[in-house]
Amino acid sequence: MTAGESYLIKQISVFSENRPGRLAAIAAALKEEEINILAFSIAEADGFGVVRALVDKPDKAYAKLSARGFNVAFTDVIAVQMRDEPGGLFEVATLLGTAGINIEYAYAYHSRDAAVLIIRVDRAADAAKVIKEMGGKLLSTITIQ
Amino acid sequence: MQCWDPRMEFLPREDLERLQYRLLKLLVCRLYHFSPFYHHRMESARVHPDDINTLDDVNKLPFMYKSDLRDSYPDGIFTATTEDLVRYHVSSGTTGKPTVVGYTAADLHNWTDSLARGLSSCGLGRGDVVQVCYGYGLFTGGLGLHYGAERIGAAVIPASVGNTERQVEMMQDLKATAIACTPSYLLHIGEVAERMGISIKNDTSLRVGILGAEPWSERMRTRVQDWLGIKAYDIYGTSELSGPMFSECSAQEGFHVWGDLALVEVLDRESGEPLGPGEEGEMVVTMLQKEALPMIRYRIGDITSMETDVCPCGRTHPRVRRVTGRVDDMLIIRGINVFPSQVEYTLMTIPEVGRHFQIVVDRKGSLDDMLVRVEVSPEGISDRIQDLIKVRNTVEQKLKNTLNVTVEVELVEPGSLPRFEGKSKRVIDRRNL
Ligand SMILES: [Zn+2]
């Protein structure tokens, strides 16, 4: 096991039609199982979208949503901790740029003591390693899930 | 090899054709004299029984259409008296009046015997357990397969349609070795079984599927066979012919039409000229021994082709290839003929989308718009929007290549399209509204 692996976080990605109530249906299913949604983002095309969510119990969420008939996939993402002050985002962006890591998409959430940027990159394990080496702060899998 | 009636099934081709000619001649004579409907038809077409002197002379006889049955509702074409009738089946018409089919004892015997030959030819017999999941009742599917399977000595589970979880339980508990149902219902059963944690391939005794009542494709056969671990056989029929009548043999190269019971022609749709082996056209059927409701040159409306050489299984009776479409299922989109089965063929090649689909046709201004709704499969799901757009573009491109028509594709959630437990209706045509 390499050092980067414990920083890979399982995001659930759910296919959804752009119809009223689909997001609510996903949220309701997760709530029934007492699964917390830490962060989510929605990407849309015309007619459909993908709901990406970071939850505290991803396996349980996967099982529940699949049972409800949703199409669900796991995606490895990494969570970079930002200084919760102006310039925090810039720092992270600079770090990733220097490391040559290409961001496919990102979204953020606030934990109790920091702002967290969820990023989806190619070869997440390698990216996590590079970020750690360059002094970036990553949230480990254990702290979230 | 299992065989129900070896003498008839392996009858040399020449003898079979001589038999067919004799049966045709007798049929025409009988109807000319005893059926007002056929007498009138033959008079109008200026054909007399004396004109029928070879088997090929069948093409002098006038056609019969579904509308004739509707116009003569309920029993205007029957040539048996009430005393001789032993059963009725009624098929719901999509437009207007239903079709009523009456049976004499001999009709039921021939129907059941035809199925006994077919079921034996795909390796079923005593010791098999056949789960019949066609509707029982006025629809011919349930009772037809029921008596056919009983005749060959198999045990029948008259399961009918619906309550799919229970169907899976019965299949497991009673160790069903064969299932008779529509292909779309079998897919549904397979999906429900998986949701219950049961693999039909590994956890049941099922080894044969007798699938019919709606068109399906060769690719679907491959998928069903690999997925469920069974041999899937096509079965063909309509209530006008008696019900499900003809099934494939172990060779799986088209269903055998028993020549002593039916004379089948495949005709060019425009000219009405007979087509050669392998050429696709409209199937026309003459039932040679039917008593209560005789059918001469009935235009069922199915499009297919026929092989007349001896089958790899050794049987001499002609084989008809699976029905690729229906004359009335055919959509004309911007002047181009489109069959829903072509859409099915294409979707089968794309693992990122599911097996179910719906076609919506609309007219925007003066142009026809064709929308195909497909479900994203577990293989197709991605967290990247671009990947999904790529899936949609692939489906659009492949459909365009097959159909020669520009198609818009909509990706929908799995399970959101209607599942069909009877005959399927996969096309919504809004142009006529
Ligand atoms: Zn054969």
Coordinates of C-alpha atoms and ligand atoms in Angstrom, one line a residue:
Chain A
M1 CA 0.0 0.0 0.0
T2 CA 1.4 3.3 -1.0
A3 CA 1.3 6.4 1.2
G4 CA -1.3 8.1 -1.0
E5 CA -4.0 5.5 -0.9
S6 CA -5.5 6.2 2.5
Y7 CA -6.3 9.7 1.1
L8 CA -8.5 8.4 -1.6
I9 CA -12.1 9.2 -0.7
K10 CA -15.1 7.4 -2.2
Q11 CA -17.5 9.7 -3.9
I12 CA -20.8 8.4 -5.1
S13 CA -21.9 9.4 -8.5
V14 CA -25.6 9.0 -9.3
F15 CA -27.2 9.3 -12.7
S16 CA -30.3 11.4 -12.6
E17 CA -32.9 12.7 -15.1
N18 CA -33.5 16.4 -14.9
R19 CA -36.9 16.0 -13.4
P20 CA -38.3 17.7 -10.4
G21 CA -37.9 15.6 -7.2
R22 CA -35.0 13.4 -8.3
L23 CA -32.5 15.1 -6.0
A24 CA -35.0 15.0 -3.2
A25 CA -35.5 11.3 -3.8
I26 CA -31.8 10.7 -3.5
A27 CA -31.6 12.8 -0.3
A28 CA -34.6 11.0 1.2
A29 CA -33.2 7.6 0.5
L30 CA -29.9 8.5 2.2
K31 CA -31.7 10.1 5.2
E32 CA -33.6 6.9 5.8
E33 CA -30.3 5.1 6.4
E34 CA -29.0 8.0 8.5
I35 CA -26.3 8.7 6.0
N36 CA -24.9 12.3 6.1
I37 CA -24.2 14.1 3.0
L38 CA -21.0 16.1 3.6
A39 CA -20.9 17.8 0.2
F40 CA -22.5 17.5 -3.2
S41 CA -22.5 19.0 -6.6
I42 CA -24.6 18.5 -9.7
A43 CA -23.4 18.5 -13.2
E44 CA -26.1 18.8 -15.9
A45 CA -26.5 18.3 -19.6
D46 CA -29.8 18.8 -21.3
G47 CA -32.1 16.1 -20.1
F48 CA -29.9 14.4 -17.5
G49 CA -27.3 15.1 -14.9
V50 CA -24.9 13.5 -12.4
V51 CA -25.3 14.0 -8.7
R52 CA -21.9 13.7 -7.0
A53 CA -21.9 13.4 -3.3
L54 CA -19.5 12.9 -0.5
V55 CA -21.2 10.9 2.3
D56 CA -20.0 9.4 5.6
K57 CA -21.1 5.9 4.7
P58 CA -20.5 5.4 1.0
D59 CA -21.0 1.6 0.8
K60 CA -24.3 1.9 2.6
A61 CA -25.3 4.7 0.4
Y62 CA -24.4 2.7 -2.7
A63 CA -26.5 -0.2 -1.6
K64 CA -29.5 1.9 -0.6
L65 CA -29.5 3.9 -3.9
S66 CA -29.0 0.8 -6.0
A67 CA -31.9 -0.9 -4.3
R68 CA -34.0 2.2 -5.1
G69 CA -33.2 1.6 -8.7
F70 CA -30.6 4.4 -9.1
N71 CA -27.6 3.9 -11.2
V72 CA -24.6 4.5 -8.9
A73 CA -20.9 4.4 -9.3
F74 CA -18.0 5.0 -7.0
T75 CA -15.3 7.6 -7.9
D76 CA -12.1 8.2 -6.1
V77 CA -11.6 11.8 -5.2
I78 CA -9.2 13.6 -2.9
A79 CA -10.0 16.3 -0.2
V80 CA -7.6 19.1 0.1
Q81 CA -7.8 21.2 3.2
M82 CA -7.7 25.0 2.5
R83 CA -6.9 27.8 4.9
D84 CA -10.3 29.3 5.6
E85 CA -9.3 32.8 4.6
P86 CA -8.8 34.8 1.5
G87 CA -6.1 33.3 -0.6
G88 CA -6.8 29.7 0.5
L89 CA -8.1 28.6 -2.8
F90 CA -5.3 30.4 -4.7
E91 CA -2.8 28.5 -2.6
V92 CA -4.3 25.1 -3.5
A93 CA -4.7 26.0 -7.1
T94 CA -1.0 27.1 -7.3
L95 CA 0.0 23.8 -5.6
L96 CA -1.9 21.7 -8.1
G97 CA -0.6 23.7 -11.0
T98 CA 3.0 23.3 -9.9
A99 CA 2.4 19.6 -9.4
G100 CA 1.0 19.4 -12.9
I101 CA -2.3 17.9 -11.7
N102 CA -5.2 18.5 -14.0
I103 CA -8.5 19.1 -12.2
E104 CA -11.6 17.5 -13.9
Y105 CA -14.0 19.1 -11.4
A106 CA -14.0 20.3 -7.9
Y107 CA -16.5 21.4 -5.2
A108 CA -16.1 22.5 -1.7
Y109 CA -17.5 22.2 1.8
H110 CA -16.8 23.6 5.2
S111 CA -16.0 21.3 8.1
R112 CA -15.9 22.5 11.7
D113 CA -12.4 24.0 11.4
A114 CA -11.5 24.2 7.8
A115 CA -12.6 24.6 4.2
V116 CA -12.3 21.5 2.2
L117 CA -11.9 21.3 -1.6
I118 CA -13.0 18.0 -3.1
I119 CA -11.2 17.4 -6.4
R120 CA -11.5 14.8 -9.1
V121 CA -8.2 14.2 -10.9
D122 CA -6.8 11.5 -13.1
R123 CA -4.7 9.0 -11.2
A124 CA -5.9 10.2 -7.8
A125 CA -3.4 8.1 -5.8
D126 CA -0.4 9.6 -7.6
A127 CA -1.9 13.1 -7.2
A128 CA -2.4 12.6 -3.4
K129 CA 1.2 11.5 -3.0
V130 CA 2.5 14.6 -4.9
I131 CA 0.3 17.0 -2.9
K132 CA 1.5 15.5 0.4
E133 CA 5.1 15.7 -0.7
M134 CA 4.7 19.3 -1.6
G135 CA 3.3 20.1 1.8
G136 CA -0.4 20.2 1.0
K137 CA -2.9 19.0 3.7
L138 CA -5.2 16.2 2.7
L139 CA -8.0 14.8 4.7
S140 CA -7.6 11.1 5.2
T141 CA -10.3 8.6 4.4
I142 CA -10.7 7.8 8.1
T143 CA -11.5 11.3 9.1
I144 CA -14.4 11.5 6.7
Q145 CA -15.8 8.0 6.1
Chain B
M1 CA -32.6 -36.8 -30.7
Q2 CA -36.1 -36.2 -29.4
C3 CA -38.8 -36.3 -32.1
W4 CA -42.6 -36.4 -31.7
D5 CA -43.7 -37.6 -35.1
P6 CA -40.7 -38.9 -37.0
R7 CA -42.7 -40.2 -40.0
M8 CA -44.2 -36.8 -40.6
E9 CA -41.3 -34.6 -39.6
F10 CA -38.8 -36.4 -41.8
L11 CA -41.2 -37.0 -44.7
P12 CA -39.2 -36.6 -48.0
R13 CA -39.8 -33.2 -49.5
E14 CA -41.5 -34.4 -52.6
D15 CA -44.0 -36.5 -50.6
L16 CA -44.6 -33.5 -48.3
E17 CA -45.4 -31.3 -51.3
R18 CA -47.7 -33.8 -52.8
L19 CA -49.5 -34.0 -49.4
Q20 CA -49.7 -30.3 -49.3
Y21 CA -51.2 -30.1 -52.7
R22 CA -53.9 -32.7 -51.9
L23 CA -54.8 -30.9 -48.7
L24 CA -55.0 -27.6 -50.5
K25 CA -57.2 -28.9 -53.2
L26 CA -59.6 -30.5 -50.7
L27 CA -59.6 -27.3 -48.7
V28 CA -60.4 -25.1 -51.7
C29 CA -63.2 -27.5 -52.8
R30 CA -64.7 -27.6 -49.4
L31 CA -64.7 -23.9 -48.8
Y32 CA -65.9 -23.1 -52.3
H33 CA -69.0 -25.2 -51.7
F34 CA -69.6 -24.7 -48.0
S35 CA -68.3 -21.2 -47.0
P36 CA -70.2 -18.2 -48.3
F37 CA -67.3 -16.0 -47.4
Y38 CA -64.7 -17.9 -49.4
H39 CA -67.2 -18.7 -52.2
H40 CA -67.8 -15.0 -52.7
R41 CA -64.0 -14.3 -52.5
M42 CA -63.2 -16.9 -55.1
E43 CA -66.0 -15.7 -57.4
S44 CA -64.7 -12.1 -57.2
A45 CA -61.2 -13.3 -58.0
R46 CA -62.5 -15.5 -60.8
V47 CA -60.9 -18.6 -59.4
H48 CA -62.6 -22.0 -59.4
P49 CA -61.4 -25.1 -57.5
D50 CA -60.7 -26.6 -60.9
D51 CA -58.0 -24.0 -61.4
I52 CA -55.9 -25.4 -58.5
N53 CA -53.9 -28.2 -60.1
T54 CA -50.4 -27.7 -58.6
L55 CA -49.1 -26.5 -55.3
D56 CA -47.9 -23.3 -56.9
D57 CA -51.5 -22.5 -58.0
V58 CA -52.0 -21.3 -54.5
N59 CA -51.0 -17.9 -55.8
K60 CA -54.2 -17.7 -57.8
L61 CA -56.2 -17.6 -54.7
P62 CA -57.3 -14.3 -53.1
F63 CA -55.8 -12.9 -49.9
M64 CA -57.5 -12.7 -46.6
Y65 CA -56.9 -9.9 -44.1
K66 CA -57.3 -9.2 -40.5
S67 CA -60.0 -6.7 -41.4
D68 CA -62.0 -9.6 -42.8
L69 CA -62.1 -11.2 -39.4
R70 CA -63.2 -8.0 -37.8
D71 CA -65.9 -7.4 -40.4
S72 CA -67.3 -10.8 -39.9
Y73 CA -67.4 -10.5 -36.1
P74 CA -68.0 -12.7 -34.3
D75 CA -68.3 -15.8 -36.4
G76 CA -69.1 -14.9 -40.0
I77 CA -66.3 -16.9 -41.5
F78 CA -66.7 -20.0 -39.2
T79 CA -67.4 -23.2 -41.2
A80 CA -68.2 -25.3 -38.1
T81 CA -71.6 -25.4 -36.4
T82 CA -71.9 -24.6 -32.7
E83 CA -72.3 -28.4 -32.0
D84 CA -68.8 -29.0 -33.4
L85 CA -67.1 -26.1 -31.6
V86 CA -65.2 -27.0 -28.4
R87 CA -63.4 -23.7 -27.6
Y88 CA -63.3 -20.0 -28.3
H89 CA -60.4 -17.6 -27.9
V90 CA -60.7 -13.9 -28.3
S91 CA -57.9 -11.5 -29.1
S92 CA -58.3 -7.9 -28.2
G93 CA -58.1 -5.7 -31.2
T94 CA -55.9 -2.6 -31.1
T95 CA -58.5 -0.9 -33.2
G96 CA -62.2 -1.6 -33.1
K97 CA -63.7 -5.1 -32.6
P98 CA -61.8 -8.1 -31.3
T99 CA -61.1 -11.2 -33.3
V100 CA -62.9 -14.4 -32.3
V101 CA -61.3 -17.8 -33.1
G102 CA -63.3 -21.0 -32.7
Y103 CA -61.9 -24.5 -32.5
T104 CA -63.2 -27.9 -33.3
A105 CA -61.8 -30.9 -31.4
A106 CA -59.6 -31.6 -34.5
D107 CA -58.4 -28.0 -34.5
L108 CA -57.3 -28.3 -30.8
H109 CA -55.6 -31.6 -31.6
N110 CA -53.6 -30.2 -34.5
W111 CA -52.6 -27.1 -32.5
T112 CA -51.4 -29.2 -29.6
D113 CA -49.7 -31.6 -31.9
S114 CA -47.9 -28.8 -33.7
L115 CA -46.5 -27.6 -30.4
A116 CA -45.7 -31.1 -29.2
R117 CA -43.5 -31.5 -32.3
G118 CA -41.9 -28.1 -31.7
L119 CA -41.2 -28.6 -28.0
S120 CA -39.8 -32.1 -28.6
S121 CA -37.5 -30.7 -31.4
C122 CA -35.9 -28.4 -28.8
G123 CA -35.1 -31.3 -26.5
L124 CA -38.1 -31.2 -24.1
G125 CA -40.0 -34.2 -23.0
R126 CA -40.9 -36.4 -20.0
G127 CA -39.1 -35.2 -16.9
D128 CA -39.1 -31.6 -17.9
V129 CA -40.9 -29.0 -15.9
V130 CA -42.3 -26.2 -18.1
Q131 CA -43.2 -22.9 -16.5
V132 CA -45.8 -21.3 -18.7
C133 CA -45.7 -17.6 -18.2
Y134 CA -48.0 -16.6 -21.0
G135 CA -51.4 -15.2 -20.1
Y136 CA -54.0 -17.8 -19.5
G137 CA -57.6 -17.1 -20.6
L138 CA -58.8 -15.5 -23.8
F139 CA -55.2 -15.1 -25.0
T140 CA -54.0 -18.3 -26.7
G141 CA -50.5 -18.3 -25.3
G142 CA -51.1 -19.8 -21.9
L143 CA -53.5 -22.6 -22.8
G144 CA -51.7 -23.4 -26.0
L145 CA -48.3 -24.0 -24.4
H146 CA -50.0 -25.7 -21.5
Y147 CA -51.5 -28.5 -23.6
G148 CA -48.5 -28.7 -25.9
A149 CA -46.2 -29.3 -22.9
E150 CA -48.6 -31.7 -21.3
R151 CA -48.8 -33.7 -24.5
I152 CA -45.1 -34.4 -24.6
G153 CA -45.3 -35.6 -21.0
A154 CA -43.7 -32.6 -19.3
A155 CA -45.0 -31.3 -16.1
V156 CA -46.6 -27.9 -16.5
I157 CA -46.5 -25.0 -14.0
P158 CA -49.5 -22.8 -15.2
A159 CA -47.9 -19.7 -13.8
S160 CA -49.4 -17.1 -16.2
V161 CA -48.1 -13.6 -16.1
G162 CA -47.2 -11.3 -13.2
N163 CA -46.1 -11.6 -9.6
T164 CA -42.6 -11.9 -10.8
E165 CA -40.9 -12.6 -7.5
R166 CA -43.2 -15.6 -6.9
Q167 CA -42.4 -16.7 -10.5
V168 CA -38.7 -16.8 -9.5
E169 CA -39.4 -18.7 -6.3
M170 CA -41.5 -21.3 -8.1
M171 CA -38.8 -21.7 -10.8
Q172 CA -36.3 -22.5 -8.0
D173 CA -38.5 -24.6 -5.8
L174 CA -40.2 -26.7 -8.5
K175 CA -36.9 -26.9 -10.5
A176 CA -38.4 -25.6 -13.7
T177 CA -36.2 -26.7 -16.7
A178 CA -38.0 -24.6 -19.3
I179 CA -39.9 -21.3 -19.4
A180 CA -42.4 -20.2 -22.0
C181 CA -42.9 -16.4 -22.1
T182 CA -42.3 -13.2 -24.1
P183 CA -38.7 -12.3 -24.4
S184 CA -39.2 -9.0 -22.6
Y185 CA -40.9 -10.8 -19.7
L186 CA -37.9 -13.1 -19.5
L187 CA -35.6 -10.2 -19.2
H188 CA -37.8 -8.8 -16.5
I189 CA -37.7 -12.1 -14.6
G190 CA -33.9 -12.2 -14.9
E191 CA -33.6 -8.6 -13.5
V192 CA -36.0 -9.4 -10.7
A193 CA -34.2 -12.6 -9.8
E194 CA -30.9 -10.7 -9.6
R195 CA -32.4 -8.1 -7.3
M196 CA -33.5 -11.1 -5.1
G197 CA -29.9 -12.3 -5.1
I198 CA -30.7 -15.2 -7.4
S199 CA -28.7 -16.0 -10.5
I200 CA -30.9 -17.9 -13.0
K201 CA -27.8 -19.3 -14.5
N202 CA -26.3 -20.7 -11.3
D203 CA -29.1 -21.1 -8.9
T204 CA -31.9 -22.7 -11.0
S205 CA -32.4 -25.7 -13.2
L206 CA -33.7 -23.6 -16.1
R207 CA -32.1 -24.7 -19.4
V208 CA -34.6 -23.8 -22.1
G209 CA -36.6 -20.7 -23.0
I210 CA -39.5 -20.8 -25.4
L211 CA -39.9 -17.2 -26.4
G212 CA -42.5 -15.5 -28.6
A213 CA -45.5 -13.3 -29.0
E214 CA -43.3 -10.3 -29.8
P215 CA -40.4 -9.8 -32.2
W216 CA -36.9 -10.3 -30.8
S217 CA -33.4 -10.4 -32.2
E218 CA -30.5 -12.7 -32.7
R219 CA -28.4 -10.5 -30.5
M220 CA -31.0 -10.7 -27.8
R221 CA -30.7 -14.5 -28.1
T222 CA -27.0 -14.4 -27.5
R223 CA -27.4 -12.1 -24.5
V224 CA -30.2 -14.1 -22.9
Q225 CA -28.3 -17.3 -23.4
D226 CA -25.1 -16.0 -21.9
W227 CA -26.7 -14.2 -19.1
L228 CA -29.3 -16.8 -18.0
G229 CA -27.4 -19.9 -19.1
I230 CA -30.2 -21.3 -21.2
K231 CA -31.0 -22.1 -24.8
A232 CA -33.5 -19.7 -26.2
Y233 CA -35.9 -20.8 -28.9
D234 CA -38.2 -18.6 -31.0
I235 CA -41.8 -19.6 -31.1
Y236 CA -44.3 -18.2 -33.6
G237 CA -48.0 -18.0 -34.0
T238 CA -51.1 -15.8 -33.7
S239 CA -54.6 -16.6 -32.6
E240 CA -55.8 -16.7 -36.2
L241 CA -53.5 -19.6 -36.9
S242 CA -54.8 -21.2 -33.6
G243 CA -52.2 -19.6 -31.2
P244 CA -48.5 -20.2 -30.7
M245 CA -47.9 -22.9 -33.4
F246 CA -44.3 -23.2 -34.6
S247 CA -41.1 -23.3 -32.7
E248 CA -37.4 -23.6 -33.6
C249 CA -35.6 -26.9 -33.3
S250 CA -32.3 -27.6 -31.7
A251 CA -30.6 -26.0 -34.8
Q252 CA -32.0 -22.6 -33.8
E253 CA -32.1 -21.6 -37.4
G254 CA -35.7 -20.5 -37.8
F255 CA -39.0 -22.1 -36.8
H256 CA -40.3 -25.2 -38.6
V257 CA -43.6 -24.6 -40.2
W258 CA -45.2 -28.1 -40.3
G259 CA -46.1 -28.5 -44.0
D260 CA -49.0 -30.8 -43.3
L261 CA -50.7 -28.1 -41.2
A262 CA -49.7 -24.9 -43.0
L263 CA -48.5 -23.7 -46.3
V264 CA -46.3 -20.6 -46.0
E265 CA -45.4 -18.1 -48.7
V266 CA -43.0 -15.2 -48.5
L267 CA -44.0 -12.5 -51.0
D268 CA -42.6 -9.3 -52.3
R269 CA -44.5 -6.6 -50.5
E270 CA -45.1 -4.4 -53.6
S271 CA -45.5 -6.9 -56.4
G272 CA -46.9 -9.8 -54.4
E273 CA -44.5 -12.1 -56.3
P274 CA -43.1 -15.1 -54.4
L275 CA -39.6 -14.6 -53.1
G276 CA -36.7 -17.0 -53.1
P277 CA -35.1 -18.6 -50.0
G278 CA -33.5 -16.1 -47.7
E279 CA -35.3 -13.1 -49.3
E280 CA -37.2 -10.9 -46.9
G281 CA -40.8 -10.2 -47.5
E282 CA -44.3 -10.5 -46.2
M283 CA -45.4 -13.9 -44.8
V284 CA -48.7 -15.3 -46.0
V285 CA -50.1 -18.4 -44.5
T286 CA -52.7 -20.9 -45.6
M287 CA -53.9 -23.3 -42.8
L288 CA -54.4 -26.6 -44.6
Q289 CA -56.4 -28.5 -41.9
K290 CA -58.2 -25.9 -39.9
E291 CA -61.9 -26.6 -39.6
A292 CA -63.7 -24.0 -37.6
L293 CA -62.0 -20.9 -38.8
P294 CA -60.3 -21.6 -42.2
M295 CA -57.5 -19.4 -43.3
I296 CA -56.5 -19.1 -46.9
R297 CA -53.6 -16.9 -47.8
Y298 CA -53.9 -14.9 -44.7
R299 CA -51.7 -11.8 -44.6
I300 CA -50.6 -11.8 -41.0
G301 CA -48.5 -8.7 -41.6
D302 CA -45.2 -10.1 -40.4
I303 CA -42.0 -9.6 -42.3
T304 CA -39.5 -12.4 -42.6
S305 CA -37.7 -14.9 -44.9
M306 CA -37.9 -18.6 -45.5
E307 CA -35.4 -21.5 -46.0
T308 CA -36.6 -24.5 -47.9
D309 CA -33.5 -26.8 -47.8
V310 CA -33.4 -29.7 -45.3
C311 CA -32.6 -28.4 -41.8
P312 CA -29.4 -29.4 -40.1
C313 CA -31.7 -31.3 -37.7
G314 CA -32.8 -33.5 -40.6
R315 CA -36.4 -32.3 -40.7
T316 CA -37.8 -31.6 -44.2
H317 CA -40.3 -28.9 -43.3
P318 CA -39.5 -25.3 -44.3
R319 CA -38.0 -23.0 -41.7
V320 CA -39.1 -19.4 -41.4
R321 CA -36.5 -17.0 -40.0
R322 CA -37.4 -14.9 -37.0
V323 CA -39.9 -12.1 -37.7
T324 CA -37.9 -8.9 -38.2
G325 CA -40.8 -6.6 -38.1
R326 CA -44.5 -6.1 -38.7
V327 CA -46.0 -4.3 -41.7
D328 CA -48.1 -2.3 -39.2
D329 CA -45.2 -1.7 -36.7
M330 CA -43.3 -0.1 -39.4
L331 CA -42.8 3.6 -39.0
I332 CA -42.2 5.9 -41.9
I333 CA -39.8 8.6 -40.7
R334 CA -39.1 11.3 -43.3
G335 CA -40.0 8.8 -46.0
I336 CA -37.7 6.0 -44.6
N337 CA -39.0 2.7 -43.3
V338 CA -38.0 2.1 -39.7
F339 CA -38.7 -1.0 -37.6
P340 CA -38.5 -0.9 -33.8
S341 CA -36.6 -4.2 -34.0
Q342 CA -33.8 -2.4 -35.8
V343 CA -33.5 -0.1 -32.8
E344 CA -33.4 -3.2 -30.5
Y345 CA -30.6 -4.8 -32.6
T346 CA -28.6 -1.6 -32.3
L347 CA -29.0 -1.1 -28.6
M348 CA -27.9 -4.7 -28.0
T349 CA -24.5 -3.8 -29.3
I350 CA -24.0 -0.9 -26.8
P351 CA -23.3 -2.2 -23.2
E352 CA -23.6 1.3 -21.8
V353 CA -27.4 1.3 -22.3
G354 CA -30.1 -1.1 -21.2
R355 CA -32.4 -3.4 -23.2
H356 CA -35.5 -1.4 -22.9
F357 CA -36.4 1.5 -25.1
Q358 CA -39.2 3.7 -26.2
I359 CA -39.6 5.5 -29.5
V360 CA -41.5 8.8 -29.6
V361 CA -42.3 10.1 -33.0
D362 CA -43.5 13.7 -33.4
R363 CA -43.9 16.2 -36.2
K364 CA -42.1 19.5 -35.8
G365 CA -43.2 21.8 -38.6
S366 CA -43.2 19.6 -41.6
L367 CA -40.4 17.3 -40.4
D368 CA -40.7 14.1 -38.5
D369 CA -38.8 13.9 -35.3
M370 CA -37.7 10.6 -33.8
L371 CA -36.7 10.4 -30.2
V372 CA -35.4 7.2 -28.7
R373 CA -35.4 6.9 -24.9
V374 CA -32.9 4.5 -23.4
E375 CA -31.9 3.5 -19.9
V376 CA -28.3 4.0 -18.8
S377 CA -26.9 0.7 -17.7
P378 CA -24.5 0.1 -14.8
E379 CA -21.7 -0.1 -17.4
G380 CA -22.7 3.3 -18.7
I381 CA -22.7 5.3 -15.4
S382 CA -19.9 7.8 -14.9
D383 CA -19.3 10.8 -12.7
R384 CA -18.2 12.7 -15.8
I385 CA -20.9 14.4 -17.8
Q386 CA -18.7 14.2 -20.9
D387 CA -18.7 10.4 -20.7
L388 CA -22.5 10.3 -20.6
I389 CA -22.8 12.7 -23.5
K390 CA -20.4 10.4 -25.3
V391 CA -22.7 7.5 -24.6
R392 CA -25.6 9.4 -26.0
N393 CA -23.7 10.5 -29.1
T394 CA -22.6 6.9 -29.7
V395 CA -26.2 5.7 -29.5
E396 CA -27.3 8.5 -31.8
Q397 CA -24.6 7.7 -34.3
K398 CA -25.2 3.9 -34.3
L399 CA -28.9 4.4 -34.7
K400 CA -28.4 6.8 -37.5
N401 CA -26.1 4.3 -39.3
T402 CA -28.6 1.5 -39.0
L403 CA -31.8 3.4 -39.7
N404 CA -30.5 6.0 -42.1
V405 CA -32.6 8.6 -40.1
T406 CA -31.3 11.2 -37.7
V407 CA -32.4 10.2 -34.2
E408 CA -32.4 12.1 -31.0
V409 CA -31.5 10.0 -28.0
E410 CA -32.6 10.7 -24.4
L411 CA -30.8 8.9 -21.5
V412 CA -33.2 8.0 -18.7
E413 CA -32.8 6.4 -15.3
P414 CA -32.8 2.6 -15.2
G415 CA -36.3 1.1 -14.5
S416 CA -38.1 4.3 -15.7
L417 CA -39.3 2.9 -19.0
P418 CA -42.4 0.8 -19.0
R419 CA -41.8 -3.0 -18.7
F420 CA -44.0 -5.2 -20.8
E421 CA -45.6 -8.3 -19.4
G422 CA -47.7 -9.0 -22.4
K423 CA -47.4 -7.7 -25.9
S424 CA -45.2 -4.7 -26.0
K425 CA -46.0 -1.3 -27.2
R426 CA -42.7 0.5 -27.6
V427 CA -43.7 3.2 -30.0
I428 CA -45.6 6.4 -29.2
D429 CA -46.6 8.2 -32.4
R430 CA -47.8 11.7 -31.7
R431 CA -48.1 12.6 -35.4
N432 CA -51.7 11.5 -35.7
L433 CA -53.0 13.3 -32.7
Ligands
ZN1 ZN -34.7 -28.2 -37.7

